[in-house]
Coordinates of C-alpha atoms in Angstrom, one line a residue:
X110 CA 63.0 -7.3 -35.3
X111 CA 60.8 -10.4 -35.8
X112 CA 59.0 -12.0 -32.8
X113 CA 58.1 -15.7 -33.0
X114 CA 55.4 -17.3 -31.0
X115 CA 56.7 -20.1 -28.6
X116 CA 56.5 -23.7 -30.1
X117 CA 53.7 -25.8 -28.9
X118 CA 56.1 -28.1 -27.1
X119 CA 58.0 -25.3 -25.4
X120 CA 58.4 -25.3 -21.6
X121 CA 56.3 -22.1 -21.2
X122 CA 53.4 -23.5 -23.3
X123 CA 53.3 -26.7 -21.5
X124 CA 53.5 -25.0 -18.1
X125 CA 50.7 -22.7 -19.1
X126 CA 48.4 -25.5 -20.4
X127 CA 49.0 -27.6 -17.3
X128 CA 48.0 -24.5 -15.2
X129 CA 44.7 -24.1 -17.3
X130 CA 43.9 -27.8 -16.7
X131 CA 44.3 -27.4 -12.9
X132 CA 42.6 -24.0 -12.9
X133 CA 39.4 -25.4 -14.4
X134 CA 39.4 -28.4 -12.1
X135 CA 40.2 -26.5 -8.9
X136 CA 37.7 -23.8 -9.7
X137 CA 35.2 -26.4 -8.5
X138 CA 37.1 -28.1 -5.8
X139 CA 38.5 -25.1 -3.9
X140 CA 35.2 -23.3 -4.0
X141 CA 33.5 -26.2 -2.4
X142 CA 36.3 -27.0 0.1
X143 CA 36.1 -23.4 1.2
X144 CA 32.3 -23.6 1.7
X145 CA 32.1 -27.3 2.9
X146 CA 31.9 -26.6 6.6
X147 CA 29.1 -24.1 6.1
X148 CA 27.3 -26.2 3.5
X149 CA 27.2 -29.3 5.8
X150 CA 26.3 -27.2 8.8
X151 CA 23.2 -25.9 6.9
X152 CA 22.4 -29.4 5.7
X153 CA 22.4 -30.6 9.4
X154 CA 20.2 -27.7 10.5
X155 CA 17.6 -28.8 7.9
X156 CA 18.1 -32.5 8.4
X157 CA 19.2 -33.4 12.0
X158 CA 19.8 -37.0 11.0
X159 CA 22.7 -36.0 8.7
X160 CA 26.0 -36.4 10.6
X161 CA 28.5 -35.4 7.9
X162 CA 31.2 -33.0 9.1
X163 CA 33.3 -30.7 6.8
X164 CA 36.6 -31.0 8.7
X165 CA 36.3 -34.9 9.0
X166 CA 35.5 -35.0 5.2
X167 CA 38.6 -33.0 4.3
X168 CA 40.7 -35.0 6.8
X169 CA 39.6 -38.2 5.3
X170 CA 40.4 -36.8 1.9
X171 CA 44.0 -35.9 2.9
X172 CA 44.5 -39.3 4.7
X173 CA 43.5 -41.1 1.4
X174 CA 45.9 -38.6 -0.5
X175 CA 48.9 -39.5 1.8
X176 CA 48.4 -43.3 1.7
X177 CA 47.7 -43.8 -2.0
X178 CA 50.6 -41.6 -2.9
X179 CA 53.0 -44.4 -2.3
X180 CA 51.7 -46.3 -5.3
X181 CA 51.6 -43.4 -7.7
X182 CA 55.1 -43.8 -9.0
X183 CA 54.2 -47.3 -10.3
X184 CA 51.1 -45.9 -11.9
X185 CA 53.1 -43.1 -13.6
X186 CA 55.6 -45.7 -14.8
X187 CA 52.8 -47.9 -16.3
X188 CA 50.5 -45.2 -17.7
X189 CA 52.8 -42.1 -18.2
X190 CA 52.1 -38.7 -16.7
X191 CA 49.4 -37.6 -19.1
X192 CA 47.1 -40.6 -18.6
X193 CA 47.7 -40.5 -14.8
X194 CA 46.6 -37.0 -14.7
X195 CA 43.4 -37.6 -16.7
X196 CA 42.5 -40.6 -14.4
X197 CA 43.3 -38.6 -11.4
X198 CA 41.0 -35.7 -12.3
X199 CA 37.9 -38.0 -12.1
X200 CA 37.7 -38.3 -8.4
X201 CA 37.1 -34.6 -8.0
X202 CA 33.8 -34.9 -9.8
X203 CA 32.7 -37.8 -7.6
X204 CA 33.6 -35.8 -4.5
X205 CA 31.5 -32.8 -5.7
X206 CA 28.6 -35.1 -6.7
X207 CA 28.5 -36.7 -3.3
X208 CA 27.2 -33.4 -1.8
X209 CA 24.0 -33.9 -3.8
X210 CA 23.2 -37.1 -1.9
X211 CA 23.2 -35.5 1.6
X212 CA 24.4 -38.8 2.9
X213 CA 27.3 -38.8 5.3
X214 CA 28.8 -42.2 4.2
X215 CA 28.6 -41.2 0.5
X216 CA 30.2 -37.9 1.4
X217 CA 33.1 -39.8 3.0
X218 CA 33.4 -42.2 0.1
X219 CA 33.6 -39.2 -2.2
X220 CA 36.3 -37.8 0.1
X221 CA 38.3 -41.0 -0.3
X222 CA 38.0 -40.9 -4.1
X223 CA 39.1 -37.3 -4.2
X224 CA 42.1 -38.1 -2.0
X225 CA 43.2 -40.9 -4.2
X226 CA 42.8 -38.6 -7.3
X227 CA 44.7 -35.8 -5.6
X228 CA 47.6 -38.1 -4.9
X229 CA 47.7 -39.0 -8.6
X230 CA 47.4 -35.4 -9.7
X231 CA 49.9 -33.7 -7.4
X232 CA 52.7 -36.2 -7.5
X233 CA 52.4 -36.5 -11.2
X234 CA 52.2 -32.7 -11.7
X235 CA 55.5 -32.2 -9.9
X236 CA 57.1 -35.0 -12.0
X237 CA 55.7 -33.5 -15.2
X238 CA 57.1 -30.0 -14.4
X239 CA 60.5 -31.4 -13.7
X240 CA 60.6 -33.4 -16.9
X241 CA 59.8 -30.4 -19.0
X242 CA 62.2 -27.9 -17.2
X243 CA 65.8 -27.3 -16.6
X244 CA 67.4 -26.4 -13.2
X245 CA 67.4 -22.8 -14.2
X246 CA 63.8 -22.7 -15.5
X247 CA 62.0 -24.8 -13.0
X248 CA 61.1 -22.0 -10.5
X249 CA 59.8 -19.9 -13.5
X250 CA 57.8 -22.7 -14.9
X251 CA 56.3 -23.7 -11.6
X252 CA 55.4 -19.9 -11.0
X253 CA 53.7 -19.9 -14.5
X254 CA 51.8 -23.0 -13.7
X255 CA 50.9 -21.7 -10.2
X256 CA 49.8 -18.3 -11.4
X257 CA 47.3 -19.9 -13.8
X258 CA 45.9 -22.6 -11.6
X259 CA 45.7 -20.5 -8.5
X260 CA 43.4 -18.1 -10.4
X261 CA 40.9 -20.9 -9.9
X262 CA 40.2 -19.2 -6.6
X263 CA 38.5 -16.4 -8.6
X264 CA 36.0 -18.0 -10.8
X265 CA 34.1 -20.4 -8.6
X266 CA 34.2 -18.0 -5.6
X267 CA 32.9 -15.1 -7.7
X268 CA 29.9 -17.3 -8.7
X269 CA 29.4 -18.4 -5.1
X270 CA 29.6 -14.8 -3.9
X271 CA 26.9 -13.8 -6.3
X272 CA 24.7 -16.7 -5.4
X273 CA 25.1 -16.2 -1.7
X274 CA 24.4 -12.4 -1.8
X275 CA 22.0 -11.4 1.1
X276 CA 21.8 -15.0 2.4
X277 CA 22.2 -15.7 6.1
X278 CA 21.2 -19.4 5.6
X279 CA 22.3 -21.6 2.8
X280 CA 19.1 -23.4 1.9
X281 CA 18.9 -26.6 -0.1
X282 CA 18.1 -24.9 -3.5
X283 CA 21.1 -22.6 -3.1
X284 CA 23.4 -25.5 -2.2
X285 CA 22.2 -27.6 -5.1
X286 CA 22.7 -24.7 -7.6
X287 CA 26.3 -24.2 -6.4
X288 CA 27.1 -27.9 -6.4
X289 CA 25.7 -28.6 -9.9
X290 CA 27.6 -25.7 -11.4
X291 CA 30.9 -26.8 -9.7
X292 CA 30.3 -30.3 -10.9
X293 CA 29.9 -29.2 -14.5
X294 CA 33.3 -27.3 -14.2
X295 CA 35.0 -30.4 -12.8
X296 CA 33.8 -32.5 -15.6
X297 CA 34.9 -30.0 -18.2
X298 CA 38.5 -30.0 -16.6
X299 CA 38.9 -33.7 -17.4
X300 CA 38.0 -33.1 -21.1
X301 CA 40.5 -30.3 -21.3
X302 CA 43.2 -32.4 -19.7
X303 CA 42.9 -35.0 -22.6
X304 CA 44.8 -32.4 -24.8
X305 CA 47.7 -31.9 -22.4
X306 CA 51.0 -32.1 -24.3
X307 CA 53.0 -35.2 -23.6
X308 CA 56.5 -34.6 -22.1
X309 CA 59.1 -34.7 -24.8
X310 CA 62.8 -34.2 -24.9
X311 CA 64.5 -31.5 -27.0
X312 CA 64.6 -33.8 -30.0
X313 CA 60.9 -34.5 -29.8
X314 CA 61.0 -37.9 -28.4
X315 CA 58.6 -38.9 -25.6
X316 CA 60.1 -39.0 -22.1
X317 CA 59.3 -42.2 -20.2
X318 CA 60.6 -43.0 -16.8
X319 CA 60.6 -46.5 -15.4
X320 CA 59.8 -46.3 -11.7
X321 CA 59.5 -50.1 -11.3
X322 CA 56.8 -52.0 -9.5
X323 CA 55.2 -50.9 -6.2
X324 CA 58.0 -52.5 -4.0
X325 CA 60.7 -50.9 -6.0
X326 CA 58.9 -47.6 -5.9
X327 CA 58.5 -47.8 -2.1
X328 CA 62.1 -48.7 -1.6
X329 CA 63.3 -45.8 -3.8
X330 CA 60.9 -43.3 -2.2
X331 CA 62.2 -44.4 1.3
X332 CA 65.8 -43.9 0.1
X333 CA 64.9 -40.4 -1.1
X334 CA 63.0 -39.7 2.1
X335 CA 66.0 -40.6 4.4
X336 CA 68.5 -38.3 2.6
X337 CA 70.0 -35.5 4.6
X338 CA 68.2 -32.7 2.7
X339 CA 64.8 -34.3 2.8
X340 CA 65.0 -35.0 6.5
X341 CA 65.8 -31.3 7.1
X342 CA 63.0 -30.2 4.8
X343 CA 60.5 -32.4 6.7
X344 CA 59.4 -29.5 9.0
X345 CA 58.9 -27.3 5.8
X346 CA 56.6 -30.0 4.4
X347 CA 54.7 -30.2 7.7
X348 CA 54.1 -26.5 7.7
X349 CA 52.9 -26.6 4.1
X350 CA 50.3 -29.2 5.1
X351 CA 49.0 -27.2 8.1
X352 CA 49.0 -24.1 6.0
X353 CA 46.9 -25.7 3.2
X354 CA 44.5 -26.9 5.8
X355 CA 44.1 -23.4 7.4
X356 CA 44.0 -21.6 4.0
X357 CA 41.6 -23.9 2.2
X358 CA 39.1 -24.9 4.9
X359 CA 39.6 -23.4 8.3
X360 CA 40.0 -19.6 7.8
X361 CA 37.0 -19.3 5.5
X362 CA 34.8 -21.2 8.0
X363 CA 36.0 -19.1 10.9
X364 CA 35.0 -15.9 9.0
X365 CA 31.6 -17.5 8.1
X366 CA 30.8 -18.6 11.6
X367 CA 31.6 -15.2 13.2
X368 CA 28.2 -13.5 13.6
X369 CA 29.9 -10.2 14.6
X370 CA 30.8 -9.9 11.0
X371 CA 28.0 -8.5 8.7
X372 CA 27.0 -10.8 5.9
X373 CA 29.6 -13.3 7.1
X374 CA 28.4 -16.1 4.9
X375 CA 28.8 -14.1 1.7
X376 CA 32.3 -13.1 2.9
X377 CA 33.5 -16.7 2.7
X378 CA 33.7 -17.0 -1.1
X379 CA 35.3 -13.4 -1.1
X380 CA 38.0 -14.6 1.2
X381 CA 38.8 -17.5 -1.2
X382 CA 38.9 -15.0 -4.1
X383 CA 41.3 -12.7 -2.3
X384 CA 43.6 -15.5 -1.2
X385 CA 43.8 -16.5 -4.8
X386 CA 44.6 -12.8 -5.8
X387 CA 47.5 -12.9 -3.2
X388 CA 48.9 -16.1 -4.7
X389 CA 48.8 -14.7 -8.2
X390 CA 50.6 -11.5 -7.2
X391 CA 53.4 -13.5 -5.5
X392 CA 53.7 -15.8 -8.5
X393 CA 54.0 -12.9 -10.9
X394 CA 56.9 -11.6 -8.7
X395 CA 58.6 -15.0 -8.9
X396 CA 58.2 -15.2 -12.6
X397 CA 59.9 -11.8 -13.0
X398 CA 62.7 -12.8 -10.6
X399 CA 62.9 -16.5 -11.3
X400 CA 66.3 -16.8 -12.8
X401 CA 67.9 -14.2 -10.5
X402 CA 66.5 -16.0 -7.5
X403 CA 67.9 -19.3 -8.7
X404 CA 71.4 -17.9 -9.5
X405 CA 71.9 -15.6 -6.5
X406 CA 73.2 -17.5 -3.5
X407 CA 70.9 -15.6 -1.1
X408 CA 68.0 -15.3 -3.5
X409 CA 65.8 -18.2 -2.2
X410 CA 66.7 -17.2 1.4
X411 CA 65.5 -13.7 0.9
X412 CA 62.2 -14.8 -0.8
X413 CA 61.4 -17.3 2.0
X414 CA 62.1 -14.7 4.7
X415 CA 59.7 -12.2 3.0
X416 CA 57.1 -15.0 2.9
X417 CA 57.6 -15.7 6.6
X418 CA 57.2 -12.0 7.6
X419 CA 54.0 -11.7 5.5
X420 CA 52.7 -14.9 7.3
X421 CA 53.4 -13.4 10.7
X422 CA 51.4 -10.3 9.8
X423 CA 48.5 -12.4 8.6
X424 CA 48.4 -14.5 11.7
X425 CA 48.4 -11.4 14.0
X426 CA 45.5 -9.9 12.0
X427 CA 43.5 -13.1 12.2
X428 CA 44.2 -13.4 15.9
X429 CA 42.9 -9.9 16.6
X430 CA 39.9 -10.1 14.2
X431 CA 38.2 -13.5 15.0
X432 CA 37.1 -15.2 18.2
X433 CA 38.9 -18.3 19.3
X434 CA 35.8 -20.6 19.1
X435 CA 34.8 -19.5 15.5
X436 CA 36.5 -22.6 14.2
X437 CA 33.8 -24.9 15.7
X438 CA 30.6 -23.3 14.6
X439 CA 28.5 -20.1 14.7
X440 CA 29.4 -17.9 17.6
X441 CA 28.4 -14.6 19.1
X442 CA 31.7 -14.3 21.0
X443 CA 33.6 -11.1 20.6
X444 CA 37.1 -10.9 19.1
X445 CA 40.0 -9.1 20.6
X446 CA 39.4 -6.1 18.4
X447 CA 35.9 -5.4 16.8
X448 CA 35.6 -7.8 13.9
X449 CA 35.7 -6.1 10.5
X450 CA 35.4 -7.3 7.0
X451 CA 38.4 -5.3 5.7
X452 CA 40.7 -7.0 8.3
X453 CA 39.4 -10.4 7.2
X454 CA 40.1 -9.5 3.6
X455 CA 43.6 -8.1 4.1
X456 CA 44.6 -11.1 6.2
X457 CA 43.4 -13.3 3.3
X458 CA 45.5 -11.4 0.9
X459 CA 48.6 -11.7 3.1
X460 CA 47.9 -15.6 3.5
X461 CA 47.7 -15.8 -0.3
X462 CA 50.9 -13.9 -0.9
X463 CA 52.8 -16.1 1.5
X464 CA 51.3 -19.4 0.3
X465 CA 52.0 -18.5 -3.4
X466 CA 55.7 -18.2 -2.6
X467 CA 55.9 -21.4 -0.6
X468 CA 54.0 -23.3 -3.3
X469 CA 56.7 -22.5 -5.9
X470 CA 59.8 -22.5 -3.7
X471 CA 59.4 -25.8 -1.9
X472 CA 58.5 -28.1 -4.9
X473 CA 61.2 -26.3 -6.8
X474 CA 64.0 -27.1 -4.3
X475 CA 62.8 -30.7 -4.2
X476 CA 63.1 -30.9 -8.0
X477 CA 66.5 -29.3 -7.8
X478 CA 67.8 -31.8 -5.3
X479 CA 66.5 -34.8 -7.2
X480 CA 66.4 -33.9 -10.9
X481 CA 66.6 -37.6 -12.0
X482 CA 64.3 -39.0 -9.3
X483 CA 61.7 -36.2 -9.3
X484 CA 58.6 -38.4 -8.9
X485 CA 60.0 -40.0 -5.7
X486 CA 60.9 -36.5 -4.2
X487 CA 57.5 -35.2 -5.2
X488 CA 55.8 -38.2 -3.7
X489 CA 57.5 -37.8 -0.4
X490 CA 56.7 -34.0 -0.3
X491 CA 53.0 -34.7 -1.0
X492 CA 52.9 -37.5 1.5
X493 CA 54.1 -35.4 4.3
X494 CA 52.0 -32.3 3.6
X495 CA 48.8 -34.3 2.9
X496 CA 49.2 -36.3 6.1
X497 CA 49.6 -33.1 8.2
X498 CA 46.7 -31.4 6.3
X499 CA 44.6 -34.3 7.5
X500 CA 46.0 -33.8 11.0
X501 CA 45.0 -30.2 10.8
X502 CA 41.4 -30.8 9.7
X503 CA 40.9 -33.5 12.4
X504 CA 42.3 -31.3 15.1
X505 CA 40.1 -28.3 14.0
X506 CA 37.1 -29.9 15.7
X507 CA 38.9 -29.8 19.0
X508 CA 41.6 -27.1 18.9
X509 CA 40.6 -23.4 19.0
X510 CA 41.7 -20.8 16.4
X511 CA 44.4 -19.2 18.6
X512 CA 46.2 -22.5 19.4
X513 CA 46.1 -23.2 15.7
X514 CA 47.7 -19.9 14.9
X515 CA 50.5 -20.6 17.4
X516 CA 51.2 -24.0 16.0
X517 CA 51.4 -22.4 12.4
X518 CA 53.7 -19.7 13.6
X519 CA 56.1 -22.2 15.3
X520 CA 56.2 -24.7 12.4
X521 CA 56.3 -21.9 9.8
X522 CA 59.4 -20.4 11.5
X523 CA 61.2 -23.7 11.8
X524 CA 60.2 -24.7 8.3
X525 CA 61.5 -21.4 6.8
X526 CA 65.0 -21.8 8.4
X527 CA 65.2 -25.5 7.5
X528 CA 64.6 -24.4 3.9
X529 CA 67.2 -21.6 4.1
X530 CA 69.9 -24.0 5.5
X531 CA 69.3 -26.5 2.6
X532 CA 69.2 -23.7 0.0
X533 CA 72.5 -22.1 1.3
X534 CA 74.2 -25.5 1.6
X535 CA 73.3 -26.4 -1.9
X536 CA 74.7 -23.2 -3.2
X537 CA 77.9 -23.7 -1.2
X538 CA 78.3 -27.2 -2.6
X539 CA 77.7 -26.0 -6.1
X540 CA 80.4 -23.3 -5.8
X541 CA 82.9 -25.8 -4.5
X542 CA 82.2 -28.0 -7.5
X543 CA 82.7 -25.3 -9.9
X544 CA 86.0 -24.3 -8.2
X545 CA 87.1 -27.9 -8.4
X546 CA 86.2 -28.2 -12.1
X547 CA 88.0 -24.9 -12.8
X548 CA 91.2 -26.3 -11.3
X549 CA 91.0 -29.4 -13.4

């Protein structure tokens, strides 16, 4: 038996390479967003005139993300997916570089640049994956992409974990070392993205979608947004936004601010690393089960219910392990149970497992619903989840940890059942169509 390597333009290779581009880029960004609240709190302790806030910075980032997303379809139509992705990667470097200035207004400008870039990256990424995939391979290809890029949680966080070893205070030299290293990684990601394969059809021709001008794109996106399935999935998108906020910024900060935990500052990058491990494990499972999940009527329902149960377990562990006011800053308050590092790590693993499932399943169902208008469906999804990520970060300066967990539990439950309804209804309609075609 002769085995052949996949062609360079195959779906798997393209999905893998896209994952590598995002992995390198987000090795820098996710590490910094995980540490941002702690970094800026340390900066303010050394320089009381500095007024920058980590939650506000991330909220501004996601607001810019949600607003600029509306013009991304026009940019994709003009430049194509590859050029849009390259341009979109540049804002992440500006965001990381803004931390070197220790200036609040430059920090927030960097947040806006990163939000604009994020809207270009994530809307185009979803569009790119749909263009190179079929309805049967989309979940698998998204899982391949996710398993590669989510490993970004490893590399930057491992570096930060080693640098922060034994440190109870993040001094300026330590912060500068971490920021410069992450900035170099971000710049390298843009260079790698220049070699991303251009989407091509089976006969090798370039795929180019005409999304029209901004007004046409807005009208089309609104038409997509007001369809039955998208309205039902709205709560699922809201939950994804709040979950991204909690996972990428709030949970790690709560762990770092809990003085009852030994070496709490060093635990923060470890938390990010473990979340990444959980996401990769769930993505491996989806890769193995991708086509079965897509074909079986109750496949997607079962996977989402598993993710919901895992999320429940994670929220209970966080509730018992961390004090309510740990979200605001350093605290000596006691948690319901004695705080322990292993509880924090296991909860991080469960959060990663659940998020890895949602990050494949939700974009996948949007792409399945709108295979010919994927950029508009992806734009609407990214708009809602980025908007509510901003809401989550803004509210984190005022709402305690326990209330945040309650909101996540409620929206997560409603979002899961909204997803399940859409999935089952789509399978029911597909079966009816097959029966009618058989009769003909």
